[in-house]
Amino acid sequence: MADNIFNISKEKNPSEWFTEIVKVAELADMRYGVKGFLVFQPWSVEAMEKMFIYLEKNLKKRGHKKYWFPALIPEKNFTLEGDHVEGFTPEVFWVEHAGSELLEERLALRPTSETAFYSMFAMWIRSYKDLPFKTYQRANVFRYDTKMTRPFLRSREFHWIETHNAFATEKEAYDNILGDMQTTKDVVFGIYGVPTMVFKRPQWDKFPGADNTYGADAITPGGRVIQQPSTHMLGQNFSKPFNVTFTDENEKEQYAYLTCYGPCVSRMFASVVLTHGDDKGLRFPFEIAPLQVIIIPILADKEPKILKECEKIKELLEKDGISVEIDNSSKRPGEKFYFWEMKGVPLRIEIGPRDLEKKKALLYRRDNGKKIEIEIKNIKSEVVKNGEALSKNLKKIAEKDFVGIVKDCKTVAEIKKVVGKGIARANFCSCGMDGEKCATVIEKESGGEVRGTRIDINEKAKGKCVVCGKAAKEIIYIAKAY
Ligand SMILES: [Zn+2]
């Protein structure tokens, strides 16, 4: 019997690889019975919990205070901002009954919470001294998405953080948006190890009700992108209908500038899986692994001393907040190795009778497959050291996959060739509404989406729009999105 329980080429078939690993590693179960809703299982939940904590720490450090808002939004609030209601209405689940009674007012099951937060901002914010006012919540949100469901990537309920913030000036609001982009970089790449590019989205693709939307994209094997956190400059679009005002230093009444940021952890988890996984299964950065260390006692049934030593090591590591399990099941060691490799546990410790005699153990690293002999007395420092090295190496591997993914294109036909395998870059007339026609041509012909213009690097367009031939004002990126 082959011990190898997972063996799919991620490079050749990333889509099948993803579908299978979700099942085999028990990340989510799709059989719940409500279309578009899935059950998140412990192995993904543990990792996402850790991902949440890193994000929240970062946001708190930047002055955001945590709230818990109701999941229901009164219809009259929901419909106050015109573009917002138009954009979201097709996706809203409505609560119309309570028991057998018809409600006087319908309640929206939050698809996002701008209209919940800003109705309260109007009551809480009085003077310039209350600003900036920075909030966030961790929430599940509901959207009646009609496209095909894919676990973590696209479903009708997802788990995210949303920040909602008010500022006295547009400049401060924009600075906070740059702060959001830095958070994305520090957490999504710094901790999750997922490299991203940051874009200003075209006007036709912005958040309903925003002046501008900025968003990061992660690149997956196969050259597709996955949208990462977006942040929206709402300007005064919401503060006017919601009456979010403050008195300034001259006692004058002013409308606040609002921004919001929505890192979707359940979707970012998909990027983590797709970025780091290999043909044997999952790989996790040490910091966010659902389980960090697996201990495998060899011949423990014959030598109880070994199990005792394993338990001692487990206790020692747990004292430092490292998550550890001992696999003392009746499976053969080879089977256990493959299983925990498929699960993506960063470090494996093996202890057999001969190791124990020498007061040594074997330490295996999931990222590079290397096994080293370590002294049991140094086990804590070895685990920490190798955990760090593993995370660093996974980042390095991910960045390497990034190199050369962008290809310059001079024609729509060239874009078509690149899209799906990589990211096309081209000169373009305009990302304002006047450019939408040209974008439609590109999207129809190539099957990719216009992701926008980069704000994380400096580049200037010269030459002509790849579609209409007018003078190019922007350099755009085109890719297929998950
Ligand atoms: Zn054009």
Short mmCIF file of C-alpha atoms in Angstrom, two decimals, residues 34-231:
data_model
loop_
_atom_site.label_atom_id
_atom_site.label_comp_id
_atom_site.label_asym_id
_atom_site.label_seq_id
_atom_site.Cartn_x
_atom_site.Cartn_y
_atom_site.Cartn_z
CA VAL A 34 -27.68 25.74 1.58
CA LYS A 35 -26.27 26.82 -1.76
CA GLY A 36 -23.17 28.96 -1.43
CA PHE A 37 -22.72 28.25 2.28
CA LEU A 38 -20.07 25.96 3.66
CA VAL A 39 -18.86 24.60 6.94
CA PHE A 40 -15.36 25.71 7.85
CA GLN A 41 -13.54 22.84 9.57
CA PRO A 42 -11.01 23.05 12.43
CA TRP A 43 -7.91 22.82 10.25
CA SER A 44 -8.79 26.01 8.36
CA VAL A 45 -10.45 27.71 11.32
CA GLU A 46 -7.33 27.37 13.50
CA ALA A 47 -5.18 28.96 10.80
CA MET A 48 -7.71 31.72 10.12
CA GLU A 49 -7.95 32.49 13.85
CA LYS A 50 -4.24 33.17 13.85
CA MET A 51 -4.53 35.22 10.67
CA PHE A 52 -7.25 37.32 12.32
CA ILE A 53 -5.15 37.93 15.40
CA TYR A 54 -2.18 39.29 13.41
CA LEU A 55 -4.44 41.62 11.47
CA GLU A 56 -6.25 42.85 14.55
CA LYS A 57 -2.99 43.51 16.39
CA ASN A 58 -1.83 45.64 13.49
CA LEU A 59 -5.11 47.58 13.31
CA LYS A 60 -5.17 48.20 17.06
CA LYS A 61 -1.64 49.52 16.89
CA ARG A 62 -2.85 52.01 14.29
CA GLY A 63 -5.55 53.27 16.64
CA HIS A 64 -8.61 51.28 15.56
CA LYS A 65 -11.05 50.35 18.32
CA LYS A 66 -13.00 47.12 18.16
CA TYR A 67 -16.81 47.02 17.98
CA TRP A 68 -19.48 44.35 17.60
CA PHE A 69 -22.31 45.60 15.41
CA PRO A 70 -25.65 43.90 14.76
CA ALA A 71 -25.84 41.65 11.71
CA LEU A 72 -29.13 43.28 10.66
CA ILE A 73 -29.39 46.69 9.02
CA PRO A 74 -32.71 48.58 8.79
CA GLU A 75 -33.80 49.12 5.20
CA LYS A 76 -34.06 52.89 5.65
CA ASN A 77 -30.35 53.09 6.59
CA PHE A 78 -29.37 50.73 3.85
CA THR A 79 -30.97 52.84 1.15
CA LEU A 80 -29.59 56.25 2.20
CA GLU A 81 -26.61 56.32 -0.17
CA GLY A 82 -27.77 55.92 -3.77
CA ASP A 83 -24.81 54.19 -5.48
CA HIS A 84 -24.33 51.90 -2.52
CA VAL A 85 -27.89 50.64 -2.52
CA GLU A 86 -27.85 50.21 -6.29
CA GLY A 87 -24.59 48.25 -6.14
CA PHE A 88 -25.54 45.96 -3.29
CA THR A 89 -29.28 45.45 -3.60
CA PRO A 90 -29.04 42.47 -5.99
CA GLU A 91 -26.86 40.69 -3.41
CA VAL A 92 -28.80 41.34 -0.22
CA PHE A 93 -30.55 38.68 1.85
CA TRP A 94 -33.58 40.31 3.47
CA VAL A 95 -35.24 39.41 6.74
CA GLU A 96 -38.95 40.07 6.34
CA HIS A 97 -40.60 37.99 9.04
CA ALA A 98 -40.18 37.53 12.77
CA GLY A 99 -41.98 34.40 13.79
CA SER A 100 -45.20 34.52 11.81
CA GLU A 101 -45.40 38.31 11.75
CA LEU A 102 -44.45 40.43 8.82
CA LEU A 103 -41.94 43.07 9.96
CA GLU A 104 -42.88 46.72 9.56
CA GLU A 105 -39.50 47.39 8.05
CA ARG A 106 -37.35 44.90 6.17
CA LEU A 107 -33.90 44.21 7.61
CA ALA A 108 -30.84 43.55 5.48
CA LEU A 109 -28.51 40.77 6.55
CA ARG A 110 -25.28 42.78 6.36
CA PRO A 111 -23.45 42.42 3.04
CA THR A 112 -21.01 45.02 4.46
CA SER A 113 -21.56 47.47 7.31
CA GLU A 114 -21.05 51.05 6.11
CA THR A 115 -24.71 51.87 6.60
CA ALA A 116 -24.68 50.33 10.09
CA PHE A 117 -21.57 52.14 11.34
CA TYR A 118 -22.24 55.57 9.87
CA SER A 119 -25.73 55.81 11.38
CA MET A 120 -23.99 55.54 14.76
CA PHE A 121 -21.05 57.78 13.76
CA ALA A 122 -23.64 60.53 13.32
CA MET A 123 -24.49 60.24 17.02
CA TRP A 124 -20.99 59.69 18.37
CA ILE A 125 -18.93 62.27 16.50
CA ARG A 126 -19.44 65.87 17.65
CA SER A 127 -16.27 67.91 17.41
CA TYR A 128 -12.92 67.88 15.62
CA LYS A 129 -11.55 66.62 18.93
CA ASP A 130 -13.33 63.30 18.34
CA LEU A 131 -11.38 62.82 15.10
CA PRO A 132 -9.83 60.74 13.73
CA PHE A 133 -12.41 58.16 14.73
CA LYS A 134 -11.15 54.70 13.82
CA THR A 135 -13.17 51.53 14.33
CA TYR A 136 -13.27 47.93 13.20
CA GLN A 137 -15.17 44.73 13.65
CA ARG A 138 -14.61 41.08 12.90
CA ALA A 139 -17.71 39.76 11.21
CA ASN A 140 -19.30 37.31 8.85
CA VAL A 141 -21.09 38.98 5.96
CA PHE A 142 -23.64 37.67 3.50
CA ARG A 143 -23.87 38.28 -0.22
CA TYR A 144 -26.13 36.57 -2.69
CA ASP A 145 -23.36 35.98 -5.21
CA THR A 146 -24.74 34.29 -8.29
CA LYS A 147 -21.42 33.03 -9.64
CA MET A 148 -20.24 29.50 -9.00
CA THR A 149 -19.26 28.78 -5.40
CA ARG A 150 -15.68 27.86 -4.60
CA PRO A 151 -14.67 27.19 -1.01
CA PHE A 152 -12.84 30.16 0.56
CA LEU A 153 -12.63 31.98 -2.79
CA ARG A 154 -16.27 32.63 -3.50
CA SER A 155 -19.18 31.86 -1.23
CA ARG A 156 -22.31 33.57 0.04
CA GLU A 157 -21.05 33.98 3.56
CA PHE A 158 -17.51 35.03 4.32
CA HIS A 159 -15.45 36.00 7.32
CA TRP A 160 -13.61 39.26 7.36
CA ILE A 161 -12.60 42.39 9.21
CA GLU A 162 -14.09 45.70 8.21
CA THR A 163 -12.71 49.01 9.43
CA HIS A 164 -14.75 52.21 9.30
CA ASN A 165 -13.09 55.53 9.89
CA ALA A 166 -13.85 59.24 9.98
CA PHE A 167 -11.40 62.11 9.43
CA ALA A 168 -11.48 65.89 9.39
CA THR A 169 -9.71 66.23 6.05
CA GLU A 170 -9.38 64.32 2.81
CA LYS A 171 -5.62 64.25 3.23
CA GLU A 172 -5.85 62.46 6.58
CA ALA A 173 -8.33 60.03 5.05
CA TYR A 174 -5.93 59.29 2.20
CA ASP A 175 -3.01 58.85 4.61
CA ASN A 176 -5.05 56.25 6.43
CA ILE A 177 -5.62 54.44 3.14
CA LEU A 178 -1.86 54.31 2.64
CA GLY A 179 -1.68 52.95 6.18
CA ASP A 180 -4.12 50.20 5.15
CA MET A 181 -1.91 49.31 2.22
CA GLN A 182 1.05 49.09 4.59
CA THR A 183 -0.98 46.80 6.86
CA THR A 184 -1.68 44.58 3.86
CA LYS A 185 2.02 44.45 3.09
CA ASP A 186 3.13 43.87 6.68
CA VAL A 187 0.57 41.17 7.43
CA VAL A 188 -0.31 39.53 4.11
CA PHE A 189 3.29 39.29 2.97
CA GLY A 190 5.12 39.79 6.27
CA ILE A 191 3.21 37.08 8.18
CA TYR A 192 1.13 35.07 5.70
CA GLY A 193 3.98 35.10 3.16
CA VAL A 194 1.72 35.97 0.23
CA PRO A 195 3.25 38.51 -2.19
CA THR A 196 0.87 41.11 -3.58
CA MET A 197 0.63 44.00 -5.99
CA VAL A 198 -1.36 47.07 -5.01
CA PHE A 199 -3.70 48.78 -7.46
CA LYS A 200 -5.95 51.75 -7.73
CA ARG A 201 -9.03 50.16 -9.30
CA PRO A 202 -10.56 51.68 -12.44
CA GLN A 203 -13.58 53.93 -11.90
CA TRP A 204 -15.98 51.34 -13.32
CA ASP A 205 -14.77 48.76 -10.83
CA LYS A 206 -14.84 50.78 -7.61
CA PHE A 207 -16.88 50.03 -4.49
CA PRO A 208 -20.47 51.25 -4.84
CA GLY A 209 -20.55 54.65 -3.15
CA ALA A 210 -16.79 55.26 -3.10
CA ASP A 211 -14.74 57.96 -4.83
CA ASN A 212 -11.91 55.48 -5.28
CA THR A 213 -11.00 51.92 -4.42
CA TYR A 214 -7.50 50.64 -3.76
CA GLY A 215 -6.83 46.94 -3.55
CA ALA A 216 -4.11 44.35 -3.44
CA ASP A 217 -4.00 41.25 -5.61
CA ALA A 218 -2.17 38.05 -4.82
CA ILE A 219 -0.84 35.98 -7.68
CA THR A 220 -1.42 32.26 -7.65
CA PRO A 221 0.32 29.49 -9.52
CA GLY A 222 -1.24 29.41 -12.93
CA GLY A 223 -0.98 33.17 -13.09
CA ARG A 224 -4.44 34.01 -11.77
CA VAL A 225 -5.00 36.72 -9.19
CA ILE A 226 -6.96 36.60 -5.95
CA GLN A 227 -8.26 39.86 -4.62
CA GLN A 228 -6.79 40.70 -1.23
CA PRO A 229 -7.85 43.54 1.10
CA SER A 230 -9.46 46.56 -0.51
CA THR A 231 -9.78 49.98 0.97
#
